[in-house]
Structures are given as C-alpha cells and as structure tokens.
Short mmCIF file of C-alpha atoms in Angstrom, two decimals:
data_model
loop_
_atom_site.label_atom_id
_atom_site.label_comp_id
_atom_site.label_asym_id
_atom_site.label_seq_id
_atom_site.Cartn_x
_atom_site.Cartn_y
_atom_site.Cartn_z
CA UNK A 26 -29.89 -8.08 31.13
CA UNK A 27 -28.08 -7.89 27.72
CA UNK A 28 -24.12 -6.93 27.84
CA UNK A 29 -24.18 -3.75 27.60
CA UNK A 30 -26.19 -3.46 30.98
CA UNK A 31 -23.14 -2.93 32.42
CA UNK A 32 -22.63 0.06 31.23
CA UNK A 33 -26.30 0.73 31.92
CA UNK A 34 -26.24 4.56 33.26
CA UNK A 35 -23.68 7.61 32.35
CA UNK A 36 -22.02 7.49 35.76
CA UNK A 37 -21.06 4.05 35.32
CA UNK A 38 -19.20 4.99 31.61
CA UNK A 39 -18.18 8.05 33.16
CA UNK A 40 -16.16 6.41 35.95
CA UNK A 41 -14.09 4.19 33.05
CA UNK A 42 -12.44 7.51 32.74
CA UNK A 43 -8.77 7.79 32.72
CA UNK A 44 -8.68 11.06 34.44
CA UNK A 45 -10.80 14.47 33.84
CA UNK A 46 -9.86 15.14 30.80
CA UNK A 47 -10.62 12.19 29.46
CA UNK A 48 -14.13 12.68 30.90
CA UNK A 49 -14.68 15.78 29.39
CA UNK A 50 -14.05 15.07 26.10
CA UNK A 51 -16.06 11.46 26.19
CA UNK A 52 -18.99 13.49 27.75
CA UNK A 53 -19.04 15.68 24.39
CA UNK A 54 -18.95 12.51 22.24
CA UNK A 55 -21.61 11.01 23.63
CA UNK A 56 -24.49 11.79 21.26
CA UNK A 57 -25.49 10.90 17.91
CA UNK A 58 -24.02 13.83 15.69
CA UNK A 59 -20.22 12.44 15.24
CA UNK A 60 -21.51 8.95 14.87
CA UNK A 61 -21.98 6.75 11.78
CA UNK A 62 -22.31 3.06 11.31
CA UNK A 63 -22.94 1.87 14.93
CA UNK A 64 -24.54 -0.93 15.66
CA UNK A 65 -24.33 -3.53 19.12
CA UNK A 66 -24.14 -7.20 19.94
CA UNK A 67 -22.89 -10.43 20.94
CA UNK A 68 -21.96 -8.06 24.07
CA UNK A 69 -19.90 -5.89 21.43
CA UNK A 70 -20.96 -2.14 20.05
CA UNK A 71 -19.46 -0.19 17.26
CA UNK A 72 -19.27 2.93 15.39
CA UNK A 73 -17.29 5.32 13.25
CA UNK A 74 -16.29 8.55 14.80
CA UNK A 75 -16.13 11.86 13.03
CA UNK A 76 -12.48 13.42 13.77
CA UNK A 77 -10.33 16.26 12.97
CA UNK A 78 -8.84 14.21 10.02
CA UNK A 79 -10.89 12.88 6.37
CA UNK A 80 -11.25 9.20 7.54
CA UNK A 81 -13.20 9.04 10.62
CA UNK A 82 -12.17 6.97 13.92
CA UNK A 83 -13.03 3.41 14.31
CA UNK A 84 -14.65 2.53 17.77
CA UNK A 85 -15.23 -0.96 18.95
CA UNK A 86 -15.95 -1.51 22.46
CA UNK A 87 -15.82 -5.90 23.61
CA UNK A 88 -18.06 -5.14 27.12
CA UNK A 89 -17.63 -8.86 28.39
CA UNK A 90 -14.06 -7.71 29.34
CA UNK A 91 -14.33 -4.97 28.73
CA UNK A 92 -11.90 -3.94 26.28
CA UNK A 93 -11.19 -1.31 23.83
CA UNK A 94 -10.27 -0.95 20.31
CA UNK A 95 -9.96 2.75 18.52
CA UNK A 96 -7.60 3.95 15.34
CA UNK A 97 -7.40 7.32 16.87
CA UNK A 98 -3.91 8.28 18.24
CA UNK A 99 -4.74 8.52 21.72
CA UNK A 100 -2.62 6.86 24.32
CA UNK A 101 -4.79 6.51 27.15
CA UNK A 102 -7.62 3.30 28.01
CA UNK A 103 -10.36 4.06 27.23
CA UNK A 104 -9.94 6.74 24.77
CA UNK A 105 -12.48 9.40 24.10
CA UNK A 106 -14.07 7.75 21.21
CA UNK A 107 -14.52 4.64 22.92
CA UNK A 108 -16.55 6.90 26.14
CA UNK A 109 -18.69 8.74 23.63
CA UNK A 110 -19.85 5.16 21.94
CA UNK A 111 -20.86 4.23 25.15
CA UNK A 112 -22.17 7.06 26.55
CA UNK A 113 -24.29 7.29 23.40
CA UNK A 114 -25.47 3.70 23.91
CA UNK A 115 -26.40 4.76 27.88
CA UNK A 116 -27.95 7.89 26.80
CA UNK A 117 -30.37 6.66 23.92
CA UNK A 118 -30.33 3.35 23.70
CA UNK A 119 -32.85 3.79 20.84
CA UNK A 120 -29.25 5.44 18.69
CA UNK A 121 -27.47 1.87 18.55
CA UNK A 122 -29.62 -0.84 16.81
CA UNK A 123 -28.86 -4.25 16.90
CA UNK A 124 -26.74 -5.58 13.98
CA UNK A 125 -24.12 -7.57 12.53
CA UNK A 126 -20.72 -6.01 13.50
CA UNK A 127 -18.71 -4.56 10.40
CA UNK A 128 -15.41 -6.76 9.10
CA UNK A 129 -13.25 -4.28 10.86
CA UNK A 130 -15.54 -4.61 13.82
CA UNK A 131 -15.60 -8.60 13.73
CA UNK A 132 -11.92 -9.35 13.29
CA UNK A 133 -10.67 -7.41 16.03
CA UNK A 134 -13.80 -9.35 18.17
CA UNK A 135 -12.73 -12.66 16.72
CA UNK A 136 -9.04 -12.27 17.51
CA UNK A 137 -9.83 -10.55 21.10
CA UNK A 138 -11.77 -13.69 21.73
CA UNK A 139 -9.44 -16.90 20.21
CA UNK A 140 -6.71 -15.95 22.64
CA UNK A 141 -6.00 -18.44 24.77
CA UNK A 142 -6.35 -17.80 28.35
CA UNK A 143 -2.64 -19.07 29.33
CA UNK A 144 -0.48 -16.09 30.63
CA UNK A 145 2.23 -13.93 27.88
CA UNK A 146 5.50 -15.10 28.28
CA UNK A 147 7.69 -13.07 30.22
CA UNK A 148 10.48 -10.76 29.18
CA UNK A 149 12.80 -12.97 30.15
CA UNK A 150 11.98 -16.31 28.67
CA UNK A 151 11.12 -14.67 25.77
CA UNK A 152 14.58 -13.10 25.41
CA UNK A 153 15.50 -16.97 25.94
CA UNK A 154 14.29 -18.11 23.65
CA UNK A 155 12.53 -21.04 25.45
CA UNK A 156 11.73 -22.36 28.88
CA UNK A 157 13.70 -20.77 31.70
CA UNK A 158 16.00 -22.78 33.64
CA UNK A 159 15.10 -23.92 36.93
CA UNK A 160 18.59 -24.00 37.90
CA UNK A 161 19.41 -20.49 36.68
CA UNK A 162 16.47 -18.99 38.01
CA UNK A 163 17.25 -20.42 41.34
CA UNK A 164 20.90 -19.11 41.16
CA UNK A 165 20.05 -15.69 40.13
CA UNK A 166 16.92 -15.57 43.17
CA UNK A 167 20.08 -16.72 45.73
CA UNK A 168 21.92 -13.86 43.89
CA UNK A 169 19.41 -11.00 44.16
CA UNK A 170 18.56 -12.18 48.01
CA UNK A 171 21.97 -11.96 48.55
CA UNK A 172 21.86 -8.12 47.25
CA UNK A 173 18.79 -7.41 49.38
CA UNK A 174 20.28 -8.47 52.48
CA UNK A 175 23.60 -6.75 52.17
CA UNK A 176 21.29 -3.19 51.26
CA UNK A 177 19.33 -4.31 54.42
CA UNK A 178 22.40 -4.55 57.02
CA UNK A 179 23.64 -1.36 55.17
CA UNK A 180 20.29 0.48 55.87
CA UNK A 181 20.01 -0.78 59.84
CA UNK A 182 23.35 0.97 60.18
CA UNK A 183 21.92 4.23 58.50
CA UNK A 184 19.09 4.01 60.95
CA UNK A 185 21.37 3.78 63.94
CA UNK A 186 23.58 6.66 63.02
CA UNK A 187 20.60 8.51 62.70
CA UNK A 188 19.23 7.83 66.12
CA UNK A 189 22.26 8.01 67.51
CA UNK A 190 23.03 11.75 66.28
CA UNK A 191 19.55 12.92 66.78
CA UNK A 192 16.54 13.07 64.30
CA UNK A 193 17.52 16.69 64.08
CA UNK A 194 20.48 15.69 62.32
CA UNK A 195 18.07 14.36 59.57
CA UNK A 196 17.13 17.81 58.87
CA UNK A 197 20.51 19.26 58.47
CA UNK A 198 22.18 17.05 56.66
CA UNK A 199 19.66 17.11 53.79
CA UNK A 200 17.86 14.89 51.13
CA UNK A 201 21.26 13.67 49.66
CA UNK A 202 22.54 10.91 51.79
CA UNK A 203 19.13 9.06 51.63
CA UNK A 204 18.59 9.22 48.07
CA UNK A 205 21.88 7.85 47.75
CA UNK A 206 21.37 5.07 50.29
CA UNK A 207 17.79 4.78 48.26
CA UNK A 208 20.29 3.91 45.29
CA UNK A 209 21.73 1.57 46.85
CA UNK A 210 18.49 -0.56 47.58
CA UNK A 211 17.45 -0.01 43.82
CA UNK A 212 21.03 -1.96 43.12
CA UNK A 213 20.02 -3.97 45.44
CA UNK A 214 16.43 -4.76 43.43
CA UNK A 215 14.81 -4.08 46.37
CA UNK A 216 12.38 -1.18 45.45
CA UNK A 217 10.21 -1.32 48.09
CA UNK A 218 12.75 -0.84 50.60
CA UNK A 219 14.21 2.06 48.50
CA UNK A 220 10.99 3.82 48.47
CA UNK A 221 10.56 3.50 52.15
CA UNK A 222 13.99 5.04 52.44
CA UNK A 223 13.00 7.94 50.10
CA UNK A 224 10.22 8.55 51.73
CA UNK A 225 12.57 8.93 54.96
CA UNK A 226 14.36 11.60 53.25
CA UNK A 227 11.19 13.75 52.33
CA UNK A 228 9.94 13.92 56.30
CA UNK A 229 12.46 16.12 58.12
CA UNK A 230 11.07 19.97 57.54
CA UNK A 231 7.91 18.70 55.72
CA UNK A 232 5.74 20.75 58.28
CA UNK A 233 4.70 20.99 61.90
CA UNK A 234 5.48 17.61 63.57
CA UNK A 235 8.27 15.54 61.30
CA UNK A 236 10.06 14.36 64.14
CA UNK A 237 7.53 12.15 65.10
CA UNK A 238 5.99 11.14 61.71
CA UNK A 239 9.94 10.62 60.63
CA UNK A 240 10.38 8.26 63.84
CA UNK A 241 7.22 6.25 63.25
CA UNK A 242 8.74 5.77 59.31
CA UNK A 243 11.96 4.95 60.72
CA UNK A 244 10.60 2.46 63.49
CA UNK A 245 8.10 0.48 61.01
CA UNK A 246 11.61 0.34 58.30
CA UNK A 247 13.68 -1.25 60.52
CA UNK A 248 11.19 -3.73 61.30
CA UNK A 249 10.57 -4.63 57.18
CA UNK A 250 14.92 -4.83 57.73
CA UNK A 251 14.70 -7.12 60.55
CA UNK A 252 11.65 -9.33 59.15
CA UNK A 253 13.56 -9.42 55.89
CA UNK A 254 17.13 -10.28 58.25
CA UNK A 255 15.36 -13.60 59.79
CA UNK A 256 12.66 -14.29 57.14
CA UNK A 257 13.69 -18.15 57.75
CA UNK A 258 12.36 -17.59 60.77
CA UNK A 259 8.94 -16.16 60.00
CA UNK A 260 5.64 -18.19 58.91
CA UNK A 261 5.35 -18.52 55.53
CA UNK A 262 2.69 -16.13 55.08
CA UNK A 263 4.38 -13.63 57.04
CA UNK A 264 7.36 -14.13 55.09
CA UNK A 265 5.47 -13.98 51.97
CA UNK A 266 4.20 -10.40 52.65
CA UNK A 267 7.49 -9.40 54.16
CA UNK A 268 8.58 -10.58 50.51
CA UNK A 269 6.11 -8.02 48.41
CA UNK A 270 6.60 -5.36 50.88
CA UNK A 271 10.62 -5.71 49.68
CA UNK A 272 9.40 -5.64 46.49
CA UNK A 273 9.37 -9.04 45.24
CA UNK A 274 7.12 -10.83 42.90
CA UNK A 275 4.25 -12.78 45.03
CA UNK A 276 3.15 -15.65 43.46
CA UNK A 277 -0.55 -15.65 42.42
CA UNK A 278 -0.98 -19.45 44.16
CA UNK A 279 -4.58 -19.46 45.69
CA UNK A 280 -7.51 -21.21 44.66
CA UNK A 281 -9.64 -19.67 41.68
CA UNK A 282 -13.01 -18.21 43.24
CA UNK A 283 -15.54 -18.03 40.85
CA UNK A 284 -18.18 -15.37 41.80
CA UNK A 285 -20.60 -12.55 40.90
CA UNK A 286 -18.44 -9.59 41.56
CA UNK A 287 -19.57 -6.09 42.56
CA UNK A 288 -17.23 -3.38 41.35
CA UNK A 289 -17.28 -0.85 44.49
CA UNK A 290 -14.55 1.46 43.72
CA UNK A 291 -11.52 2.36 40.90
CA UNK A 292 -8.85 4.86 40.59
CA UNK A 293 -5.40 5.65 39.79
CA UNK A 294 -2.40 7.14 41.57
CA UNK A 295 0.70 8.22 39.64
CA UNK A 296 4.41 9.03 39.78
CA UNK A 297 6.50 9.51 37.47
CA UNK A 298 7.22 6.14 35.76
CA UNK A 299 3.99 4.46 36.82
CA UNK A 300 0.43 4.95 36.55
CA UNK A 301 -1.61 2.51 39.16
CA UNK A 302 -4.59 1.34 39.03
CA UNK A 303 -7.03 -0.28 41.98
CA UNK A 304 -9.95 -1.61 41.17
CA UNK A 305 -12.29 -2.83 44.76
CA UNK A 306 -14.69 -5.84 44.13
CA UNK A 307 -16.83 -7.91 46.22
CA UNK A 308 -18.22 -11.06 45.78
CA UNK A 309 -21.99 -10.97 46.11
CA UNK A 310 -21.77 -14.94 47.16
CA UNK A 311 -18.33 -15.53 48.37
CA UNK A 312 -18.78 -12.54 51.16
CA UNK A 313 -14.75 -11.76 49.48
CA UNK A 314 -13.26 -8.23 48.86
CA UNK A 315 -10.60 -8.45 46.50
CA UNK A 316 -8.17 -5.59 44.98
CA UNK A 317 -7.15 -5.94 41.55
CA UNK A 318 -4.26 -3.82 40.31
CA UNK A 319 -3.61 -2.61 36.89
CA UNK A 320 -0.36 -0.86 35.85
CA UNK A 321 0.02 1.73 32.50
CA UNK A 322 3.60 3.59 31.98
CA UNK A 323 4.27 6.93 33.17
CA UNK A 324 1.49 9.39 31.38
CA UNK A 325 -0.41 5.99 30.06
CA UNK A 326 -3.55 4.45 31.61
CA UNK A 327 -4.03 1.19 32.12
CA UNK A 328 -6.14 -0.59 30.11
CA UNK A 329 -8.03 -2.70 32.50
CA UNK A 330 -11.30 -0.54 33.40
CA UNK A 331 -14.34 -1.76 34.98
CA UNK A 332 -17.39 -0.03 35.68
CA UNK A 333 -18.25 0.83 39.07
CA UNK A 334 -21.62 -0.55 40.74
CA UNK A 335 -21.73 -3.12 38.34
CA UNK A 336 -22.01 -7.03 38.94
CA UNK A 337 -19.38 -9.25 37.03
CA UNK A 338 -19.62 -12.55 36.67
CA UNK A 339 -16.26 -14.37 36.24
CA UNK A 340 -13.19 -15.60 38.45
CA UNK A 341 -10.63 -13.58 41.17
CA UNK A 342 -7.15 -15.51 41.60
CA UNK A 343 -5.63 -14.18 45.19
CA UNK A 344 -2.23 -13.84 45.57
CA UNK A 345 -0.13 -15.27 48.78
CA UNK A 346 0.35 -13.61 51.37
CA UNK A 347 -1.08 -12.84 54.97
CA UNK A 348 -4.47 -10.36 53.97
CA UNK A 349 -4.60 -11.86 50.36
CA UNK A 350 -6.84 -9.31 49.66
CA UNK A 351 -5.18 -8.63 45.95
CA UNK A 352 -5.80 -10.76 43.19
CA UNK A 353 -5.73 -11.63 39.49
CA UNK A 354 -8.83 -11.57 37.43
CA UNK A 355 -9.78 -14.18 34.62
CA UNK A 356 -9.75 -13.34 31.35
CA UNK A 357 -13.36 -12.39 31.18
CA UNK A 358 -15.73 -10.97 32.93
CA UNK A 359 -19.37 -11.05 32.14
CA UNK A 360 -21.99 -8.83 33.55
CA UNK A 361 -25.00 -10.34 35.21
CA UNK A 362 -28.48 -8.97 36.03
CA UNK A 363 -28.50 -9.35 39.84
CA UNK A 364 -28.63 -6.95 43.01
CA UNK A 365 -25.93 -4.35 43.76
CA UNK A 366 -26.29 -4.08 47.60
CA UNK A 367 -23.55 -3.05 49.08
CA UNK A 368 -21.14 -4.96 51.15
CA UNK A 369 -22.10 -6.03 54.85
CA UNK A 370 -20.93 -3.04 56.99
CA UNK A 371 -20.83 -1.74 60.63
CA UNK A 372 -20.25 0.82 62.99
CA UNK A 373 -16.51 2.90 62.98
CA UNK A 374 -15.45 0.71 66.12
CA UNK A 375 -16.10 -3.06 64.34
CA UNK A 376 -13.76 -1.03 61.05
CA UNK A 377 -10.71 0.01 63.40
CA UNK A 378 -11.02 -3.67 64.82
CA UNK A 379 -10.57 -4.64 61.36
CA UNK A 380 -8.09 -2.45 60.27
CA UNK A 381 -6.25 -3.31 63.81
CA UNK A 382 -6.65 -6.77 62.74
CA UNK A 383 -4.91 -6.36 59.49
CA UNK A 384 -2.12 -5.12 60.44
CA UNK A 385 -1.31 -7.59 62.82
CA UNK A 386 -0.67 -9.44 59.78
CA UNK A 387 0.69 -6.66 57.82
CA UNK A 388 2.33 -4.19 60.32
CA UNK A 389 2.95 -1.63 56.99
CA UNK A 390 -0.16 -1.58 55.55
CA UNK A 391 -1.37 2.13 54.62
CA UNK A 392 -5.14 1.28 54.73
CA UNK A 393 -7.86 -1.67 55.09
CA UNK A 394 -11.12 -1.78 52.88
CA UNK A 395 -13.99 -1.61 55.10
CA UNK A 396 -17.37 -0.56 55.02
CA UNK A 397 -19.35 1.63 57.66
CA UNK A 398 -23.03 1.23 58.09
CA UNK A 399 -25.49 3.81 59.56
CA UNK A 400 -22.69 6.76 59.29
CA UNK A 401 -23.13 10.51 58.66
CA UNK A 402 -21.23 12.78 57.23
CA UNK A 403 -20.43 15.70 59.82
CA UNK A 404 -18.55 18.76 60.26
CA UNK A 405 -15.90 18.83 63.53
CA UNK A 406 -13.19 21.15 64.31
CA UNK A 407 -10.34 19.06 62.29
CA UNK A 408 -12.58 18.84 59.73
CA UNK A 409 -14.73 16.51 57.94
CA UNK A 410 -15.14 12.85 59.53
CA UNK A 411 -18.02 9.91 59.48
CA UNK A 412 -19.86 9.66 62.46
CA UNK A 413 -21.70 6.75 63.91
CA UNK A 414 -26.10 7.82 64.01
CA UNK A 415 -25.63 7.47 67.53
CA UNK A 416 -22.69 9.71 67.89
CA UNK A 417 -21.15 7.39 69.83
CA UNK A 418 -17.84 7.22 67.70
CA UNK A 419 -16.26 8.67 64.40
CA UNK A 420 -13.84 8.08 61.72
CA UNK A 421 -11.72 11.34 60.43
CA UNK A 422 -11.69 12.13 56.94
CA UNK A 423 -8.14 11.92 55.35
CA UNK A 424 -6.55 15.27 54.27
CA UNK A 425 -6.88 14.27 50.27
CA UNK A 426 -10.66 13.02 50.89
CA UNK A 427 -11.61 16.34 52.51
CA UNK A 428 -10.19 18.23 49.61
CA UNK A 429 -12.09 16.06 46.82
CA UNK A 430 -15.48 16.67 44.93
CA UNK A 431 -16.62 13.33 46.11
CA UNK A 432 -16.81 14.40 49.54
CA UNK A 433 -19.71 17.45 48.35
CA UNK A 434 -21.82 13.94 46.44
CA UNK A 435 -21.59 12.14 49.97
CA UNK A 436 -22.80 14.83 51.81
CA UNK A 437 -25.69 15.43 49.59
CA UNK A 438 -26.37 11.72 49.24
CA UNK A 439 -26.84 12.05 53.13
CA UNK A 440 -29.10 14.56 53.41
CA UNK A 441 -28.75 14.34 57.17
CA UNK A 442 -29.37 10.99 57.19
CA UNK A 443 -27.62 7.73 57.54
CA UNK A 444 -25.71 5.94 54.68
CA UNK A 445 -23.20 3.10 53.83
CA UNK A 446 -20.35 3.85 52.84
CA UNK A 447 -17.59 1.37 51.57
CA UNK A 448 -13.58 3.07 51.95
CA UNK A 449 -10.13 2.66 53.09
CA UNK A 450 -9.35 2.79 56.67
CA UNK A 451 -5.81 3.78 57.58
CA UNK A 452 -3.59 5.94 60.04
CA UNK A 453 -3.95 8.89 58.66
CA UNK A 454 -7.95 8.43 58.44
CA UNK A 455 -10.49 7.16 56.25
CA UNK A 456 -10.72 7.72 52.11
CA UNK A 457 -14.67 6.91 51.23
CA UNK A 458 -14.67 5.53 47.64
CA UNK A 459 -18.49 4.59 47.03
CA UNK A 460 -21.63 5.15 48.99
CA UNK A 461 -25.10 3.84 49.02
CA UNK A 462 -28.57 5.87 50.38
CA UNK A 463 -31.14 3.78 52.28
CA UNK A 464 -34.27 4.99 49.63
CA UNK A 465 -31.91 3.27 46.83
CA UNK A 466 -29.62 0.26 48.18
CA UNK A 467 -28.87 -0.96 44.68
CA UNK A 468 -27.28 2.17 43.29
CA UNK A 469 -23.85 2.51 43.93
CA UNK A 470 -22.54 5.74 43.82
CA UNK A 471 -18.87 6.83 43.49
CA UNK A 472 -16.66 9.45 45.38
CA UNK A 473 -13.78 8.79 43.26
#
C-alpha cells in the first residue's frame, strides 16, 4: 500500500472536511479540469489549481501526517484545493502520475520534514526569553491555586443560597448573578468551573423538567468544589482529573505506545472562541482507544485531520489522569496496509457497565467510547435507539444523533440486520460515530 492509500476512497477525503461547506466545494474540485502540474510521491501529491484570480493555487498535500499546504486565502484545514487534489487522486488514480515534486512542491516537503520533533516553546518562555524558572513557575501555580480555591468556597456558598431559597428562585432571579459568579471563576483561571457555573445559569426555564436536570448540575458541581477543596486528600489520579476538569493543564506523562492505529471517528464542536476537534483511534495491537484533540480559533479549523477507517502507523502519548483515554500523537503518522476491523464490541448491558465503570473514576464525564456488537437500529416511542438482536436490551439515541443524516446511513447499512457500531455512551444516550456491516467488516463507515 503506497501513501496515498490512506486516502484510498472519496468518503475517507470527504470526512477531512472542515464542515459542509467545505465538502461541497472540495467535491466540485475533485476532477481533472482545474488541475495542472500534479504529480505524487514520496507519500506527497501536488498540483496547481485554477482560481478566480490569473495565477492559479498551489496545492501540496504531505499524507504521512497528513498535512496541508495551499496559497489560496482560505482559513480553514484542509482547504478546498487541498480536498479536490485528493479527491482527484481517489477518483482516477490514473490523473496523478508519479513524478518528481516541483521546487515549490519540494521545499515546503523538505522543511515540513527537517523539523525536529521536540515540542514549540510556549508563549511564555518565549516571551522570556529563555528557560522558565522553576521557582517562578512554582510561585505563580501556588498563586493561581490560591485563586481557584477562594472562587471554589465562593461558589459552595452560591450553591447553598440556592438550595436554601428554592431552585425556583433560580428561575426568577435570572441569568445575571451566575454569569457574574462565572466571572469570577474566569478571574479565578478556573474555566472549567466557570463553564459548569454557566451552564447552571442556562437550566432554569430551558423546558419541561429543569428542576431536576438543574439539581443533578448543581449536585455533580459541588462535588468538582469539594474534590478540588481536599484534593490533598485524593489519589493522585483522582486528583489529576479533578485537576483538568478545573481546567488545568494535565501533563502528557505516560509511556509512548507505538501502534497501528485505526481512525474510527472525527468531528468538531464549536463556540464562540473555540473550534474542537476529536479524533477516536484504536490500536489494532495494543487493544487501546485513545482521543486526540485538536483546537483551531473561533471560525478556524484545526489543522490536524485524519482520515476515518484508515490504519496509522505511528505513536499515541496518554495524558494523566484516571480514564487516560486522551492523548498526544507523534509527529507522524504513516499509513499501513493492514485490516480495518472494528474494535471488539458487545451487547448494550457490557457498554453501560463500562460507561458505569468510567465514571467511577470520572464522576463528570459526559460520555464513554464504546462499541456495541450485534445491534439494530429500531424505531420506539421516544424515538430512535440501538437494540440488542435479541431484544433483550437497548441503548436510546441522543436528541442531536436522532436529528443527524448519519442516523438515515446506519439504518440503511442495517438493512434489518445486525451491525457494529462504535459511539459515545453517556446520560443523555448514545451518539453512534462509525459503523461496520457483517458482508464488509473492513469498511468503516462514518455517521459523523
């Protein structure tokens, strides 16, 4: 399997996508007419784009990382230009010959390639200057701790008025005092805590049954205050993921594992300052799912994009923490002829053990990456929801799931009969991200 096998069919290119528009407009640029000068390898293709402008656009795709590289004005990873190329290469493989790459082609392949794999210096040591100081740092982590627990004791005091006065206070007294109490734990530099608190404020009158969704928000924030209140106290793994869940930096301190990875699912969630990436793998040897996250400013994509349902070869650091199911990826990854099966699965009950499981280690966790085996796809009076071939139990589809396209390839994957399906499994029900039919096992096919 040469490099660009792993971009071997449309879907896989197609799923590199930044968002729809994005897709569109790659889809259109994937044949021969606005191309010129392509050419492919050393796991590299190429190729001038005709624009809107004199000069035309110049494409160069590196698919060991894979990266992208484009003179067009775009802002978003990958860019149009940089689908079409690859589309055209999926499409008709005969329409990109094998060549040397251009100068402007090479360089930018060359340079990509010499960097060293040590990590950018931060903000902050740059700004330095030099090497930070152990001694500062330490002062100004003792500092911002300091800040967090003050905004903590500040926010337990919130949550007891509030129970004290009645969770139909929340409602009358509006969105104002929490967003100003959020404030606070921003000042604080605790962001995770302030976007538990906003998230307080948007409950009351959201629909039929806030009380109880604001009560179960309130309960599991004053537990992240009271696990952050005696952290001392905690195992250190606990502690750690008490930590992130704050919204401090984790270190990225496990062991590197080095493995053929199968990309199972991407996608991106957005507010406005961030754009988020997650990116599922699993490691064909190590048995290992792994999340890698990706982050582009607000109205930006982020530039890491890997193909889903194909197998990369290269290395997953995790980070601490109790699941350590999120990681840091090496600087390359390679793609490998090899099969695609999916992850083991089983029936809904062994995924709620696991997701039960999880968050006895991480009591806020949204949602657990499992995989079902031997599910359909039925119709109940809620709704849509996996069911086990025996009909013996079922899994809910969540409210966003239900209202996707994804859900329409699932069902026709089906046909009425069993499939795997790999997801997240959370409280509010289950989010499939990539299935697989029994007639083909090594085709992975995405609902995202």
């Amino acid at each position: 399997m040469n490099a660009m096998g792993v971009f071997g069919t449309a879907e896989q290119v197609l799923a590199l996508a930044p968002d729809e528009a994005s897709r569109r407009a790659g889809s259109r640029l994937g044949a021969a007419g606005p191309w010129s000068c392509t050419g492919r390898g050393d796991g590299a293709v190429w190729g001038l784009c005709k624009g809107s402008g004199t000069r035309p656009y110049r494409t160069v795709v590196d698919t060991t990382g894979p990266a992208y590289s484009c003179d067009c004005p775009s802002r978003k990873f990958p860019c149009k230009h940089a689908l079409g190329l690859l589309l055209l290469q999926a499409l008709d493989g005969a329409a990109i010959e094998e060549s040397a790459a251009p100068d402007w082609a090479g360089s930018w392949l060359t340079a990509r390639r010499a960097r060293p794999g040590s990590t950018a210096p931060t903000a902050e040591s740059a700004s330095a200057g030099g090497p930070a100081d152990p001694e500062a740092a330490r002062r100004r982590a003792e500092r911002r701790a300091a800040r967090i627990t003050s905004g903590a004791e500040e926010l337990e005091q919130r949550l007891g008025d509030l129970l004290r006065s009645g969770l139909a206070s929340a409602e009358r007294s509006g969105y104002g005092l929490w967003e100003e109490t959020a404030a606070r734990m921003v000042d604080a530099q605790a962001p995770g805590l302030a976007g538990r608190v906003r998230e307080l404020g948007a409950i009351p009158g959201s629909g039929p049954g806030w009380p109880v969704r604001l009560l179960e928000e309130c309960a599991l924030t004053h537990l992240l205050d009271r696990a952050w209140l005696t952290a001392d106290r905690l195992p250190l793994p606990f502690a750690t993921t008490v930590r992130s869940r704050i919204g401090l930096t984790v270190p990225v301190d496990g062991v590197p594992v080095r493995d053929h990875w199968l990309v199972l699912a991407q996608y991106d969630a957005a507010d406005a300052r961030l754009t988020t990436r997650r990116i599922w793998l699993h490691g064909t040897t190590s048995g290992r799912t792994a999340l890698v996250l990706s982050y582009g400013a607000a109205g930006r994509a982020p530039q890491l994009a890997l193909p889903v349902g194909a197998v990369l070869d290269g290395e997953l650091t995790p980070h601490a923490g109790s699941g350590r199911l999120r990681a840091e990826p090496g600087e390359r990854f390679v793609p490998v002829a090899g099969p695609a099966a999916p992850p083991p699965g089983g029936p809904v009950g062994a995924a709620l053990d696991a997701y039960g499981r999880a968050l006895g280690e991480d009591p806020w966790l949204d949602s657990w990456p499992v995989t079902l085996s031997g599910v359909l796809p039925t119709r109940a009076e809620y709704g849509w929801q996996l069911a086990d071939a025996d009909g013996r139990e079922a899994l809910p589809l969540t409210p966003a799931a239900q209202s996707r396209p994804g859900l329409w390839r699932l069902v026709a994957l089906s046909g009425g009969t069993p499939v795997t399906v790999f997801g997240e499994c959370g409280h509010r029900g289950f989010t499939p991200l990539a299935a697989w039919s029994p007639e083909t096992p090594g085709e992975t096919v995405p609902l995202v």
